[in-house]
Amino acid sequence: MTDTTLQLEDAAIGLDADTPAAWSAATWFAVISLAATSFALVSAEFLPAGLLTPMARDLGISEGTAGQVVTATASVGAVTAMLSNVLIGRLNRKTVLVGLMALAVASNILAALAPNFWLLLLGRAGLGIALSAFWALSVAVVARLVGANATGRGMAIVTLGVSLATIAAPSLGALISDWLGWRSAMAMTAGLAVLAMLAQLLSLPTLPATTSNSLADVFRLTRRRGIQIGMLAIVLLMTGHFAGSVYVRPFLEHVTLLATGPIALALLGFGIAAVIGNIAGGRMADANIHMALVVTAALMAVAALALVLWGVHIGVAFGFVTLWGFAFGMGPVVLPTNLSRAAPDALEAAGSLMVVSFQVAITIGAVVGGYVVDTYGATAPLTVTAILAASTAVLALLQPRA
């Protein structure tokens, strides 16, 4: 059997055995360009959360119908994640990344100019393709830029754009919409995508394809136990997070009895802690990926359970909402890095499975969270979070070492 390390060296994809002592300026610029890309794409993804009312009014549709622009992005993205690394064949990966940002620019412009709901939906579908294809490639590209043993650190920087966009996009979108209209807010996301595309053009080295994936290759990868456990960890932890995090505000309103101002402060703490967790997750993932996964899941389980048990107390609520944010910030770094360690010879195919796992988790989390909050009340979704996060921690402890 051919040694995997030799395969990777022959492919010259930069998966070094030793973590580089320091990155060159060129490496930093390349990784930061990917962070700018994630910020631009996720800003566009979350922007409609602050625009639904004026968007619905302008297009003559209900807010519920307008909300389907988010569904279109996610559903198209789930299909794209499975096919993207197959369809790009042996194209240079830099060309692919720049092309995806060009698609994001065109999609955001179409959404900004759309005279009706269907063209708006088409624009958002294009964004879904760009978003999922980028994430499917992200781990493999980062590994080639920084080396396999620094992938966690590299992904922490790339996903920092996600944390910042999650905090900024809905609120800034609402403000810009009030000042200049929702179409101007959409157009500004096209501007962000242009800047990210230029950053890629200037900073990314040429990235010749080292493999050409087939759909059979992607499915064949699911036979590996490490991949199965890695995907299950993503589904469990992120289903738990999305089932509960959406209902943190109702929990703070109905259980902790906070007013709007303190709730906003608590959610700001969640966002800031997520940024810090993002950085910490990168360092932990490179040092000990199994322990990083255990810590991420355990912190989320403790935070959710503490809110259920003692969330009536304001200090407890603030503290554990912040801890939840820290754990969530670690997740988008630790979970993909954990999955990639099971397939160092097939990072692009593993990236496809990673994105599909996240999309499935988001969908299940939304359905389960909505059902349990309507059926059992405000604490029920957080209980689901605690159970699934604790299950992920147990799964991580049982996961075989590489």
Coordinates of C-alpha atoms in Angstrom, one line a residue:
M1 CA 0.0 0.0 0.0
T2 CA 1.4 3.4 -1.0
D3 CA 2.3 5.6 2.0
T4 CA -0.1 8.6 2.2
T5 CA 2.6 11.0 3.1
L6 CA 4.5 10.1 0.0
Q7 CA 1.4 10.6 -2.1
L8 CA 0.9 14.0 -0.7
E9 CA 4.6 14.9 -1.2
D10 CA 4.5 13.7 -4.8
A11 CA 1.4 15.9 -5.4
A12 CA 3.3 18.8 -4.0
I13 CA 0.4 20.3 -2.1
G14 CA 2.4 21.6 0.7
L15 CA 1.2 19.4 3.5
D16 CA 4.4 19.6 5.5
A17 CA 5.3 17.3 8.3
D18 CA 6.3 20.1 10.5
T19 CA 4.5 23.3 11.3
P20 CA 6.3 26.3 9.9
A21 CA 7.9 28.5 12.5
A22 CA 6.6 31.6 10.8
W23 CA 4.5 32.5 7.8
S24 CA 5.9 34.7 5.1
A25 CA 4.2 38.0 4.2
A26 CA 2.9 36.4 1.0
T27 CA 1.3 33.5 3.0
W28 CA -0.3 36.0 5.4
F29 CA -1.7 38.0 2.5
A30 CA -3.1 34.9 0.8
V31 CA -4.8 33.7 4.0
I32 CA -6.2 37.2 4.7
S33 CA -7.6 37.3 1.2
L34 CA -9.6 34.1 2.0
A35 CA -10.8 35.7 5.2
A36 CA -12.0 38.7 3.2
T37 CA -13.7 36.3 0.9
S38 CA -15.5 34.6 3.8
F39 CA -16.5 38.0 5.2
A40 CA -18.0 39.1 1.8
L41 CA -19.9 35.9 1.2
V42 CA -21.3 35.4 4.7
S43 CA -22.2 39.1 4.9
A44 CA -24.3 38.6 1.7
E45 CA -25.8 35.4 3.1
F46 CA -27.0 37.0 6.4
L47 CA -27.9 40.4 5.0
P48 CA -31.6 39.6 4.3
A49 CA -32.1 39.1 8.1
G50 CA -32.1 42.9 8.4
L51 CA -33.9 43.7 5.1
L52 CA -37.0 41.5 5.0
T53 CA -39.6 44.1 5.8
P54 CA -38.5 46.7 3.2
M55 CA -37.7 44.0 0.7
A56 CA -41.2 42.4 1.0
R57 CA -42.9 45.8 0.8
D58 CA -41.0 46.8 -2.3
L59 CA -41.6 43.6 -4.2
G60 CA -45.2 43.2 -3.1
I61 CA -44.8 39.9 -1.2
S62 CA -45.2 38.7 2.4
E63 CA -42.3 38.7 4.8
G64 CA -42.5 34.9 4.9
T65 CA -42.1 34.7 1.2
A66 CA -39.2 37.2 1.3
G67 CA -37.6 34.9 3.9
Q68 CA -37.3 32.2 1.3
V69 CA -34.3 34.0 -0.2
V70 CA -32.3 32.6 2.7
T71 CA -33.8 29.1 2.0
A72 CA -32.7 29.4 -1.6
T73 CA -29.1 30.2 -0.7
A74 CA -28.9 27.2 1.7
S75 CA -30.7 24.6 -0.4
V76 CA -28.8 25.4 -3.6
G77 CA -25.6 25.4 -1.5
A78 CA -26.3 21.9 -0.2
V79 CA -26.5 20.5 -3.7
T80 CA -23.5 22.5 -4.9
A81 CA -21.3 21.2 -2.0
M82 CA -21.6 17.7 -3.4
L83 CA -20.9 18.6 -7.0
S84 CA -18.6 21.6 -6.9
N85 CA -15.3 19.7 -6.5
V86 CA -16.4 17.2 -9.2
L87 CA -17.4 19.9 -11.7
I88 CA -14.2 22.0 -11.4
G89 CA -12.1 19.0 -12.6
R90 CA -8.5 20.0 -13.0
L91 CA -8.9 23.7 -13.2
N92 CA -6.4 25.8 -11.3
R93 CA -7.9 26.4 -7.9
K94 CA -6.9 30.1 -7.9
T95 CA -8.9 30.5 -11.1
V96 CA -11.9 28.7 -9.5
L97 CA -11.8 30.9 -6.4
V98 CA -11.6 34.1 -8.4
G99 CA -14.4 32.8 -10.6
L100 CA -16.6 32.1 -7.6
M101 CA -16.2 35.7 -6.4
A102 CA -17.1 36.9 -9.9
L103 CA -20.3 34.8 -9.6
A104 CA -20.9 36.4 -6.1
V105 CA -20.5 39.9 -7.6
A106 CA -23.0 39.1 -10.4
S107 CA -25.4 37.4 -8.0
N108 CA -25.5 40.3 -5.6
I109 CA -25.9 42.8 -8.4
L110 CA -28.8 40.8 -9.8
A111 CA -30.4 40.7 -6.4
A112 CA -30.0 44.4 -5.9
L113 CA -31.6 45.2 -9.3
A114 CA -34.2 42.4 -9.3
P115 CA -37.7 43.8 -10.3
N116 CA -39.5 40.8 -9.0
F117 CA -39.2 38.0 -6.4
W118 CA -38.1 35.3 -8.9
L119 CA -35.1 37.2 -10.2
L120 CA -34.2 38.0 -6.6
L121 CA -34.4 34.2 -5.9
L122 CA -32.1 33.5 -8.9
G123 CA -29.5 36.0 -7.6
R124 CA -29.6 34.4 -4.2
A125 CA -29.2 30.9 -5.7
G126 CA -26.1 32.1 -7.5
L127 CA -24.7 33.3 -4.1
G128 CA -25.5 29.8 -2.7
I129 CA -23.3 28.2 -5.4
A130 CA -20.4 30.6 -4.7
L131 CA -20.7 30.2 -0.9
S132 CA -20.8 26.4 -0.7
A133 CA -18.2 25.9 -3.4
F134 CA -15.8 28.2 -1.6
W135 CA -16.2 26.4 1.7
A136 CA -15.9 23.0 0.0
L137 CA -12.4 24.1 -1.3
S138 CA -11.4 26.1 1.8
V139 CA -9.6 23.5 3.9
A140 CA -7.7 22.1 1.0
V141 CA -6.5 25.5 -0.2
V142 CA -5.6 26.6 3.4
A143 CA -3.6 23.4 3.8
R144 CA -1.7 24.1 0.6
L145 CA -0.9 27.6 1.7
V146 CA 0.2 27.0 5.3
G147 CA 0.9 23.3 5.7
A148 CA -1.2 20.5 7.2
N149 CA -0.1 21.0 10.8
A150 CA -1.1 24.7 10.7
T151 CA -4.5 24.2 9.1
G152 CA -6.3 25.0 12.3
R153 CA -4.6 28.3 12.6
G154 CA -5.2 29.1 8.9
M155 CA -8.9 28.2 9.1
A156 CA -9.3 30.3 12.3
I157 CA -8.2 33.3 10.3
V158 CA -10.5 32.4 7.3
T159 CA -13.5 31.8 9.6
L160 CA -12.9 35.0 11.5
G161 CA -14.6 36.6 8.5
V162 CA -17.7 34.5 9.3
S163 CA -17.8 35.7 13.0
L164 CA -17.4 39.3 12.0
A165 CA -20.0 39.0 9.2
T166 CA -22.5 37.3 11.5
I167 CA -22.3 40.1 14.0
A168 CA -22.1 43.0 11.5
A169 CA -24.3 42.0 8.5
P170 CA -27.8 42.0 9.9
S171 CA -27.4 45.2 11.9
L172 CA -25.5 47.2 9.2
G173 CA -27.9 45.9 6.6
A174 CA -30.8 47.3 8.5
L175 CA -29.1 50.6 9.0
I176 CA -28.1 51.0 5.4
S177 CA -31.5 49.9 4.3
D178 CA -33.1 52.7 6.4
W179 CA -30.7 55.3 5.0
L180 CA -30.4 54.3 1.3
G181 CA -32.8 51.5 0.7
W182 CA -32.5 47.7 0.7
R183 CA -31.2 47.6 -2.9
S184 CA -28.2 49.8 -1.9
A185 CA -27.5 47.4 1.0
M186 CA -27.5 44.5 -1.5
A187 CA -25.3 46.4 -3.9
M188 CA -22.7 47.1 -1.2
T189 CA -22.2 43.3 -0.7
A190 CA -21.3 43.2 -4.4
G191 CA -18.7 45.8 -3.6
L192 CA -17.3 43.7 -0.8
A193 CA -17.1 40.7 -3.2
V194 CA -15.2 42.8 -5.7
L195 CA -12.6 43.8 -3.0
A196 CA -12.2 40.1 -2.0
M197 CA -11.8 39.1 -5.6
L198 CA -9.1 41.7 -6.1
A199 CA -7.3 40.5 -3.0
Q200 CA -7.3 36.9 -4.3
L201 CA -5.9 38.0 -7.7
L202 CA -3.1 39.9 -6.0
S203 CA -2.2 37.6 -3.2
L204 CA -3.0 33.9 -4.0
P205 CA -0.3 31.9 -5.7
T206 CA -1.1 29.7 -8.6
L207 CA -2.8 26.6 -7.3
P208 CA -2.7 23.8 -10.0
A209 CA -5.1 21.0 -9.4
T210 CA -3.5 18.0 -7.7
T211 CA -6.5 15.8 -8.2
S212 CA -9.7 15.5 -10.2
N213 CA -12.6 14.3 -8.0
S214 CA -15.5 12.2 -9.1
L215 CA -18.8 11.8 -7.3
A216 CA -17.8 8.2 -6.6
D217 CA -14.6 9.5 -4.9
V218 CA -16.7 11.7 -2.6
F219 CA -19.0 8.9 -1.7
R220 CA -16.2 6.4 -1.3
L221 CA -14.7 8.6 1.3
T222 CA -17.7 8.1 3.5
R223 CA -16.6 4.5 4.1
R224 CA -13.7 5.7 6.4
R225 CA -14.6 5.6 10.0
G226 CA -12.9 8.9 10.7
I227 CA -15.0 10.6 8.1
Q228 CA -18.2 9.1 9.4
I229 CA -17.4 10.2 13.0
G230 CA -16.3 13.7 11.7
M231 CA -19.5 14.2 9.8
L232 CA -21.6 12.9 12.7
A233 CA -19.8 15.3 15.0
I234 CA -20.7 18.3 12.7
V235 CA -24.3 17.2 12.4
L236 CA -24.8 16.6 16.2
L237 CA -23.0 19.8 17.4
M238 CA -24.3 22.2 14.8
T239 CA -27.9 20.8 14.9
G240 CA -27.8 21.4 18.7
H241 CA -26.4 24.9 18.2
F242 CA -28.9 26.0 15.6
A243 CA -31.8 24.3 17.4
G244 CA -31.1 26.4 20.5
S245 CA -29.2 29.6 19.5
V246 CA -32.2 31.0 17.5
Y247 CA -34.2 30.9 20.7
V248 CA -31.7 32.5 23.0
R249 CA -33.5 35.9 22.7
P250 CA -37.0 34.4 23.5
F251 CA -35.3 32.6 26.5
L252 CA -33.8 35.8 27.8
E253 CA -37.2 37.6 27.4
H254 CA -39.4 35.0 28.9
V255 CA -37.2 33.2 31.5
T256 CA -34.6 35.8 32.5
L257 CA -37.1 38.6 32.0
L258 CA -34.7 41.0 30.3
A259 CA -35.6 44.1 28.4
T260 CA -34.5 44.8 24.9
G261 CA -31.4 46.7 25.9
P262 CA -29.8 44.1 28.1
I263 CA -30.7 41.4 25.6
A264 CA -28.8 43.3 22.9
L265 CA -25.9 43.5 25.3
A266 CA -26.0 39.8 26.0
L267 CA -26.0 39.0 22.3
L268 CA -23.1 41.4 21.7
G269 CA -21.2 39.4 24.3
F270 CA -22.1 36.3 22.4
G271 CA -20.6 37.7 19.2
I272 CA -17.4 39.1 20.8
A273 CA -16.8 35.7 22.5
A274 CA -17.3 33.9 19.2
V275 CA -14.5 35.9 17.7
I276 CA -12.2 35.0 20.6
G277 CA -13.3 31.4 20.4
N278 CA -12.5 31.4 16.8
I279 CA -8.8 32.3 17.5
A280 CA -8.5 29.9 20.4
G281 CA -10.1 27.1 18.4
G282 CA -7.4 27.5 15.7
R283 CA -4.6 27.1 18.2
M284 CA -6.2 24.2 20.0
A285 CA -7.0 22.4 16.7
D286 CA -3.3 22.4 15.6
A287 CA -2.1 21.3 19.1
N288 CA -4.6 18.5 19.8
I289 CA -7.6 18.2 17.5
H290 CA -9.3 15.5 19.6
M291 CA -9.1 17.5 22.8
A292 CA -10.2 20.7 20.9
L293 CA -13.4 18.9 19.8
V294 CA -14.1 17.6 23.3
V295 CA -13.6 21.1 24.8
T296 CA -15.8 22.8 22.1
A297 CA -18.7 20.4 22.6
A298 CA -18.3 20.3 26.4
L299 CA -18.4 24.1 26.7
M300 CA -21.5 24.4 24.6
A301 CA -23.2 21.6 26.6
V302 CA -22.3 23.2 29.9
A303 CA -23.4 26.7 28.7
A304 CA -26.8 25.4 27.5
L305 CA -27.5 23.3 30.5
A306 CA -26.6 26.1 32.9
L307 CA -29.0 28.4 31.2
V308 CA -31.8 25.8 31.5
L309 CA -31.1 25.2 35.2
W310 CA -30.1 28.7 36.4
G311 CA -31.0 31.1 33.6
V312 CA -33.5 33.0 35.6
H313 CA -30.5 34.8 37.3
I314 CA -29.3 37.7 35.2
G315 CA -25.6 37.2 36.0
V316 CA -25.8 33.5 35.1
A317 CA -27.6 34.3 31.8
F318 CA -25.0 36.8 30.7
G319 CA -22.1 34.6 31.7
F320 CA -23.3 31.4 30.0
V321 CA -24.6 33.1 26.8
T322 CA -21.0 34.5 26.5
L323 CA -19.6 31.0 27.1
W324 CA -21.9 29.6 24.4
G325 CA -20.6 32.2 22.0
F326 CA -17.0 31.2 22.7
A327 CA -17.8 27.5 22.0
F328 CA -19.7 28.4 18.8
G329 CA -16.7 30.4 17.7
M330 CA -14.5 27.3 18.1
G331 CA -16.8 25.1 16.1
P332 CA -16.3 26.3 12.5
V333 CA -12.5 25.9 13.0
V334 CA -12.4 22.7 15.0
L335 CA -15.1 20.7 13.2
P336 CA -13.7 21.0 9.6
T337 CA -10.1 20.5 10.8
N338 CA -11.2 17.3 12.6
L339 CA -12.9 16.0 9.5
S340 CA -9.9 16.8 7.3
R341 CA -7.5 14.8 9.5
A342 CA -9.3 11.7 8.5
A343 CA -8.6 12.4 4.8
P344 CA -5.2 14.1 4.3
D345 CA -5.1 12.5 0.8
A346 CA -8.6 13.8 -0.2
L347 CA -9.1 17.2 1.3
E348 CA -11.3 18.6 -1.5
A349 CA -13.7 15.6 -1.3
A350 CA -13.7 15.9 2.5
G351 CA -14.5 19.6 2.1
S352 CA -17.6 18.7 0.1
L353 CA -18.8 16.3 2.8
M354 CA -18.1 19.0 5.4
V355 CA -20.3 21.6 3.8
V356 CA -23.1 19.0 3.2
S357 CA -22.9 18.1 6.9
F358 CA -23.2 21.8 8.0
Q359 CA -26.2 22.4 5.7
V360 CA -28.0 19.3 6.9
A361 CA -27.3 20.4 10.5
I362 CA -28.7 23.9 9.9
T363 CA -31.9 22.4 8.3
I364 CA -32.5 19.8 11.0
G365 CA -31.7 22.4 13.7
A366 CA -34.2 24.8 12.4
V367 CA -37.0 22.2 12.2
V368 CA -36.3 20.6 15.6
G369 CA -35.9 24.0 17.3
G370 CA -39.1 25.3 16.0
Y371 CA -41.0 22.2 17.0
V372 CA -39.8 21.9 20.5
V373 CA -40.2 25.6 21.3
D374 CA -43.8 25.6 20.1
T375 CA -44.5 22.4 22.0
Y376 CA -42.5 22.6 25.2
G377 CA -41.6 26.2 25.7
A378 CA -38.6 28.5 25.8
T379 CA -36.2 26.2 27.7
A380 CA -36.7 23.1 25.5
P381 CA -34.5 24.2 22.5
L382 CA -31.6 24.8 25.0
T383 CA -32.1 21.4 26.5
V384 CA -31.8 19.9 23.0
T385 CA -28.5 21.9 22.6
A386 CA -27.2 20.5 25.8
I387 CA -28.0 16.9 25.0
L388 CA -26.6 17.0 21.4
A389 CA -23.5 18.9 22.5
A390 CA -22.8 16.4 25.3
S391 CA -23.3 13.6 22.8
T392 CA -20.7 15.2 20.5
A393 CA -18.2 15.3 23.4
V394 CA -18.7 11.6 24.1
L395 CA -18.3 10.9 20.4
A396 CA -15.0 12.9 20.3
L397 CA -13.7 10.8 23.2
L398 CA -14.5 7.6 21.3
Q399 CA -13.0 8.9 18.0
P400 CA -9.9 6.9 17.0
R401 CA -6.6 8.8 17.0
A402 CA -4.9 9.3 13.7

